[in-house]
PDB file of C-alpha atoms in Angstrom:
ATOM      1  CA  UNK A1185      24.877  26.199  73.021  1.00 65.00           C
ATOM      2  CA  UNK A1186      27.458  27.093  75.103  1.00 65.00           C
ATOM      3  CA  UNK A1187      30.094  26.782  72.400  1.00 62.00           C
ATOM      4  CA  UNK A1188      28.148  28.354  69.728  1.00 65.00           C
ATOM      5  CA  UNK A1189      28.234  31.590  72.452  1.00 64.00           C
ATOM      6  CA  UNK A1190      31.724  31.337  72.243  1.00 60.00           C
ATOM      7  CA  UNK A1191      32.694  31.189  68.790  1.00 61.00           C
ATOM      8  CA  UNK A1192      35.010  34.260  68.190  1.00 59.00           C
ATOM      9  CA  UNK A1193      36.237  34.413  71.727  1.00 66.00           C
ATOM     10  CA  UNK A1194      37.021  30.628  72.445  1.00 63.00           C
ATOM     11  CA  UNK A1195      37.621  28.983  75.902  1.00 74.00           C
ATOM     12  CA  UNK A1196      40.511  26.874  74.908  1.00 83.00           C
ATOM     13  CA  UNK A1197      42.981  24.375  77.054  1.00 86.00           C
ATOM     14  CA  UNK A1198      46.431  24.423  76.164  1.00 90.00           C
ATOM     15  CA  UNK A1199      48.102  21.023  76.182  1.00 89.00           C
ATOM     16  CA  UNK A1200      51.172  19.789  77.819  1.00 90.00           C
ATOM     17  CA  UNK A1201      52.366  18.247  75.262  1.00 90.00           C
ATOM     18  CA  UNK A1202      50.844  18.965  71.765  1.00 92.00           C
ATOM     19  CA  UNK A1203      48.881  16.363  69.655  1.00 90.00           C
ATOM     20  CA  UNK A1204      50.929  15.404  66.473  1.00 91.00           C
ATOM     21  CA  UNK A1205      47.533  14.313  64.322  1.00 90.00           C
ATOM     22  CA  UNK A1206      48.888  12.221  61.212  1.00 91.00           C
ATOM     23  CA  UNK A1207      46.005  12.876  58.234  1.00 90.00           C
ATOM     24  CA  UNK A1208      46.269  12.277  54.287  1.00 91.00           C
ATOM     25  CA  UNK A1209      48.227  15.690  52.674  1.00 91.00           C
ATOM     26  CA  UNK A1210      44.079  16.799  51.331  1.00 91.00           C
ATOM     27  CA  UNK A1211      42.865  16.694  54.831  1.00 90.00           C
ATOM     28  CA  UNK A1212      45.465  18.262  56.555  1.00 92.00           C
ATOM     29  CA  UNK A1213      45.417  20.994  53.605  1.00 92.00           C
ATOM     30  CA  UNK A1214      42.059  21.199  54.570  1.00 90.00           C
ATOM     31  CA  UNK A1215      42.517  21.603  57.772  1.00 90.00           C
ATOM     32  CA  UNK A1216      45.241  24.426  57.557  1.00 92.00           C
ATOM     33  CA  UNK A1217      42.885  26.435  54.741  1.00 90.00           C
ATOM     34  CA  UNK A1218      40.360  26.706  57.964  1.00 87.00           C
ATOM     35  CA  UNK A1219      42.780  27.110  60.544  1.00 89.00           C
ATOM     36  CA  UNK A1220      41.060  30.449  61.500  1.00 86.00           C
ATOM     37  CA  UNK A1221      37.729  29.419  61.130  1.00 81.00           C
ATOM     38  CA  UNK A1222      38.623  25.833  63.390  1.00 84.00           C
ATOM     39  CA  UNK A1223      40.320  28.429  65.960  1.00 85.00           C
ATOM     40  CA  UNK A1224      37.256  29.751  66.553  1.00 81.00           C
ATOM     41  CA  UNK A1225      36.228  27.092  68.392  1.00 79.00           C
ATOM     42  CA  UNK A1226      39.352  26.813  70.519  1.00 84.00           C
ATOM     43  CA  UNK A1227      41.886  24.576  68.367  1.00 88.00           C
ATOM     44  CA  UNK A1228      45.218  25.562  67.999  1.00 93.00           C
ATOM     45  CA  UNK A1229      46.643  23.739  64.964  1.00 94.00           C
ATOM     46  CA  UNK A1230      50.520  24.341  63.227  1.00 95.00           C
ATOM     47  CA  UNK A1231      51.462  22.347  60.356  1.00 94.00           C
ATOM     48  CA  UNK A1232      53.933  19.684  60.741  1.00 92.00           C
ATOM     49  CA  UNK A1233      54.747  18.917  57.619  1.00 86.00           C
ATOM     50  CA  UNK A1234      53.834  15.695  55.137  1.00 87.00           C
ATOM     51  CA  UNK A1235      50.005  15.045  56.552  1.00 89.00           C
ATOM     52  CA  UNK A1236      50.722  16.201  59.993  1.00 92.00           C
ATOM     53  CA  UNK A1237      49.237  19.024  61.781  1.00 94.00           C
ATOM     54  CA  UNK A1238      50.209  19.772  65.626  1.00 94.00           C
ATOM     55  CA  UNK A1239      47.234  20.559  67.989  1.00 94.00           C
ATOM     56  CA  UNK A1240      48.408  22.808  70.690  1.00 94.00           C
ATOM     57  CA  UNK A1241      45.111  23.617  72.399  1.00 93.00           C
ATOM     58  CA  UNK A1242      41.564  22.389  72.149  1.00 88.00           C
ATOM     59  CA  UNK A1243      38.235  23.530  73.407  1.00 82.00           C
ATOM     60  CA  UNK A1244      37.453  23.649  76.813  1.00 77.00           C
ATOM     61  CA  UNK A1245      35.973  20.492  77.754  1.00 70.00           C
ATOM     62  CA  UNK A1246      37.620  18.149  75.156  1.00 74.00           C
ATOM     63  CA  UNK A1247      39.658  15.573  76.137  1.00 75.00           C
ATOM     64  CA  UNK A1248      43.170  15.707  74.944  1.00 78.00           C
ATOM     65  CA  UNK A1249      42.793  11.936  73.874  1.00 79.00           C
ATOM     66  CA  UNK A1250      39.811  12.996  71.708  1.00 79.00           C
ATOM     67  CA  UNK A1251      41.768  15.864  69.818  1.00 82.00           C
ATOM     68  CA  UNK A1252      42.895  13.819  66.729  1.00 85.00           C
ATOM     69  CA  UNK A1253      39.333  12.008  66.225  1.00 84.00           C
ATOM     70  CA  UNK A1254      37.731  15.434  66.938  1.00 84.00           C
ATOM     71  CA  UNK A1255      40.266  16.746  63.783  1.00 88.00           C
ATOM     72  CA  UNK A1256      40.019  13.641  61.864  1.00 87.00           C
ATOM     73  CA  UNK A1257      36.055  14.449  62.099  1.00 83.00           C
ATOM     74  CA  UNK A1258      36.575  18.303  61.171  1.00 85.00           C
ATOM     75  CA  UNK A1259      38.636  17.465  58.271  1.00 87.00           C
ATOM     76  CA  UNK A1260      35.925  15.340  57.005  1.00 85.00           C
ATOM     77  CA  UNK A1261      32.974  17.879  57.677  1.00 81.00           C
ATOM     78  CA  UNK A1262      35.211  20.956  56.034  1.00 83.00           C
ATOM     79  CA  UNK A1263      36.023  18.152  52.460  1.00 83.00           C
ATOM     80  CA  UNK A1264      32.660  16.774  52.015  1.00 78.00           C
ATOM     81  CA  UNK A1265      30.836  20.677  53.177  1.00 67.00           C
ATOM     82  CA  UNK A1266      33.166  22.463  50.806  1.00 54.00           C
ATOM     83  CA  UNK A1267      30.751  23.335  48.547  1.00 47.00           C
ATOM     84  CA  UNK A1268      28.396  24.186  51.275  1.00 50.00           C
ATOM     85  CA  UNK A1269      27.782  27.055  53.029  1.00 54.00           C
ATOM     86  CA  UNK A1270      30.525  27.533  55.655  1.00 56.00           C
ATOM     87  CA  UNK A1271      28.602  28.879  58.490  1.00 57.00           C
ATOM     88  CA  UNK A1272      26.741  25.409  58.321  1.00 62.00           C
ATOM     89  CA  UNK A1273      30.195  23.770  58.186  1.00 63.00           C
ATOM     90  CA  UNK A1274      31.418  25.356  60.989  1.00 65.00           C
ATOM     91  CA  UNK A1275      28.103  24.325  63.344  1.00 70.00           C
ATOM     92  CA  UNK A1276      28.312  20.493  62.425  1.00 70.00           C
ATOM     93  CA  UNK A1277      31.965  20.800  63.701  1.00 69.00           C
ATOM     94  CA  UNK A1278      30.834  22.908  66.480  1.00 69.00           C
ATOM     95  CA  UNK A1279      28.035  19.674  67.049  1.00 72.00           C
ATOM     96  CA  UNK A1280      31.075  17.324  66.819  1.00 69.00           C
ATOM     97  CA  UNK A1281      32.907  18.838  69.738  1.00 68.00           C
ATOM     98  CA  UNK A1282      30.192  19.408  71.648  1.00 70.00           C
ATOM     99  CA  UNK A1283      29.385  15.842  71.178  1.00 71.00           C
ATOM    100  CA  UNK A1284      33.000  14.781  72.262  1.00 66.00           C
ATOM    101  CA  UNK A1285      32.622  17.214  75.054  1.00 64.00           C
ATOM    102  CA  UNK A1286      29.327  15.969  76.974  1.00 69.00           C
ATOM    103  CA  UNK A1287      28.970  13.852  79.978  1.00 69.00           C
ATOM    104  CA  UNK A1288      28.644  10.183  78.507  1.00 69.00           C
ATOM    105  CA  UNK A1289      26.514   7.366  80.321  1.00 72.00           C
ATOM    106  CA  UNK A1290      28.489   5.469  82.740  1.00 79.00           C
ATOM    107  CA  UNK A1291      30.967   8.553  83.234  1.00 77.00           C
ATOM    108  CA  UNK A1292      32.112   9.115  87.187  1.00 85.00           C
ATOM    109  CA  UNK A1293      31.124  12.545  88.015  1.00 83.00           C
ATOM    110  CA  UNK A1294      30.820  14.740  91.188  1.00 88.00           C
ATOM    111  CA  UNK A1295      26.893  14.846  92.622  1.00 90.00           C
ATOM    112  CA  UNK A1296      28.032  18.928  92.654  1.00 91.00           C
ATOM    113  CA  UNK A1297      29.127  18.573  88.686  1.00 84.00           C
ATOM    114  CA  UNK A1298      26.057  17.014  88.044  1.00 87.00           C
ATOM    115  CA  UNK A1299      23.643  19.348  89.709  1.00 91.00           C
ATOM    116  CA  UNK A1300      25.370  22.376  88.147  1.00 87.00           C
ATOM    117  CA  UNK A1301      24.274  20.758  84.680  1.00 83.00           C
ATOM    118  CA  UNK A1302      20.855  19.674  86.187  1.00 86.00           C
ATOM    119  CA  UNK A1303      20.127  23.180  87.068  1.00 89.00           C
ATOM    120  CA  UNK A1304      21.247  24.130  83.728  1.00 83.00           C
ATOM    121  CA  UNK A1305      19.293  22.286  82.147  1.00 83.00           C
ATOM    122  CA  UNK A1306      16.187  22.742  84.184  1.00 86.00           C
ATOM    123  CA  UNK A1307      16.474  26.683  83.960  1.00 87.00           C
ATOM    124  CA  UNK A1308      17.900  27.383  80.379  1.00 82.00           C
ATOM    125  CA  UNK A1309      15.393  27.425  77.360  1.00 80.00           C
ATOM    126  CA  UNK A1310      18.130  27.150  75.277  1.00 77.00           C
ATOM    127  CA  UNK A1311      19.055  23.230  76.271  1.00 78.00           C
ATOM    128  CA  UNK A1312      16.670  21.038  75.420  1.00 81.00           C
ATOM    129  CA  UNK A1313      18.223  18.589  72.858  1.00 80.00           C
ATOM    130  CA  UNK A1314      21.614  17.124  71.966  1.00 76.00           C
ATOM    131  CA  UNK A1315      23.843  18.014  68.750  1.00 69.00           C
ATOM    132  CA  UNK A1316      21.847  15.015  67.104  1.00 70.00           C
ATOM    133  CA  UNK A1317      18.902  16.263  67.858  1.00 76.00           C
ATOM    134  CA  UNK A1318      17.751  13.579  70.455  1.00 81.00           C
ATOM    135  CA  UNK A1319      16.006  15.263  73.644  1.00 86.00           C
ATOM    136  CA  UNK A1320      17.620  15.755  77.045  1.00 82.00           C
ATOM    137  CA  UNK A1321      15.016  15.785  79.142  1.00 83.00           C
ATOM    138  CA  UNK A1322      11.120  14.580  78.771  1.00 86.00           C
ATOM    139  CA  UNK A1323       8.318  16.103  81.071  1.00 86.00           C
ATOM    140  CA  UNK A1324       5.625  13.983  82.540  1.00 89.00           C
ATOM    141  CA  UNK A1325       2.517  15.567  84.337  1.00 92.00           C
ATOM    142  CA  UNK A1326       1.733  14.123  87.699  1.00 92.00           C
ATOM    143  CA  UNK A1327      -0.537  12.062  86.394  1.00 92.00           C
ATOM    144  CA  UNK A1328       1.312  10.653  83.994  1.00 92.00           C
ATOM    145  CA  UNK A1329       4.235  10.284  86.909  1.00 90.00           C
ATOM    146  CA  UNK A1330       0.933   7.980  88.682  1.00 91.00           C
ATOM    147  CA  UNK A1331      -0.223   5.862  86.365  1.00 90.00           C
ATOM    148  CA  UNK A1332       3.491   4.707  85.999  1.00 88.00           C
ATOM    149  CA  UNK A1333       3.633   3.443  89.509  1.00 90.00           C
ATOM    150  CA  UNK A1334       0.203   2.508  89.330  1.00 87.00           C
ATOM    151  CA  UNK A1335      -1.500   4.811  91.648  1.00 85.00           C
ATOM    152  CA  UNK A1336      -4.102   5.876  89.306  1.00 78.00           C
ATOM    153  CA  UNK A1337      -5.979   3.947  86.159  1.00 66.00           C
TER     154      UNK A1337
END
């Protein structure tokens, strides 16, 4: 959600040193032919020449190691969604990086970090399931909460 607020005004990272992504000639075409619509989002992509696109910059929150599967990934959506609408296009990639984005199980994070996104969670409407669809959170009324520690029948 938070990305899909951003789209036209992009919080991007620049990187250090720019991702050289190495694709087939079609999918970097592809790639290049929605350069303004994948900017959106926060990529900076420049053609390298013979399947090769640099990535400058990606959203905030991606990990720089991620960049070329997140591209790979968009390359695929924008080939095999060409002949779909493209503001559909553009939210499965938008559902891609925010996929590659969120906090994974068994990822080290601050007990601050993580009750910023609790909160979040807990008081936005907006958040309540994942990209694919799969709830982040489930409610259980008291009782519910008693009969699973067996203080009630």
């Amino acid at each position: 959600e938070k990305l899909r607020k951003t789209v036209g005004e992009p919080q991007s990272q620049m990187l250090l040193v720019p991702e050289t992504v190495s694709l087939d000639k079609v999918s970097a075409e592809v790639l290049l032919d929605n350069r303004d619509e994948i900017s959106k989002i926060g990529f900076d992509i420049e053609e390298f020449g013979d399947g090769c696109v640099v990535c400058s910059a990606v959203p905030d929150g991606i990990d720089a190691n991620d960049a070329t599967k997140v591209l790979e990934e968009i390359s695929e959506l924008l080939k095999t969604g060409a002949r779909a609408k493209r503001p559909d296009v553009l939210s499965e990639v938008m559902y891609s990086v925010a996929c590659k984005a969120a906090i994974k199980a068994g990822q080290k994070n601050s007990p601050e970090e993580l009750r910023v996104l609790a909160k979040r969670v807990l008081c936005e409407d907006d958040i309540r399931y994942c990209p694919h669809g799969r709830p982040v959170m489930i409610e259980y009324t008291k009782n519910e909460l008693e009969k699973k520690f067996k203080r009630t029948v």
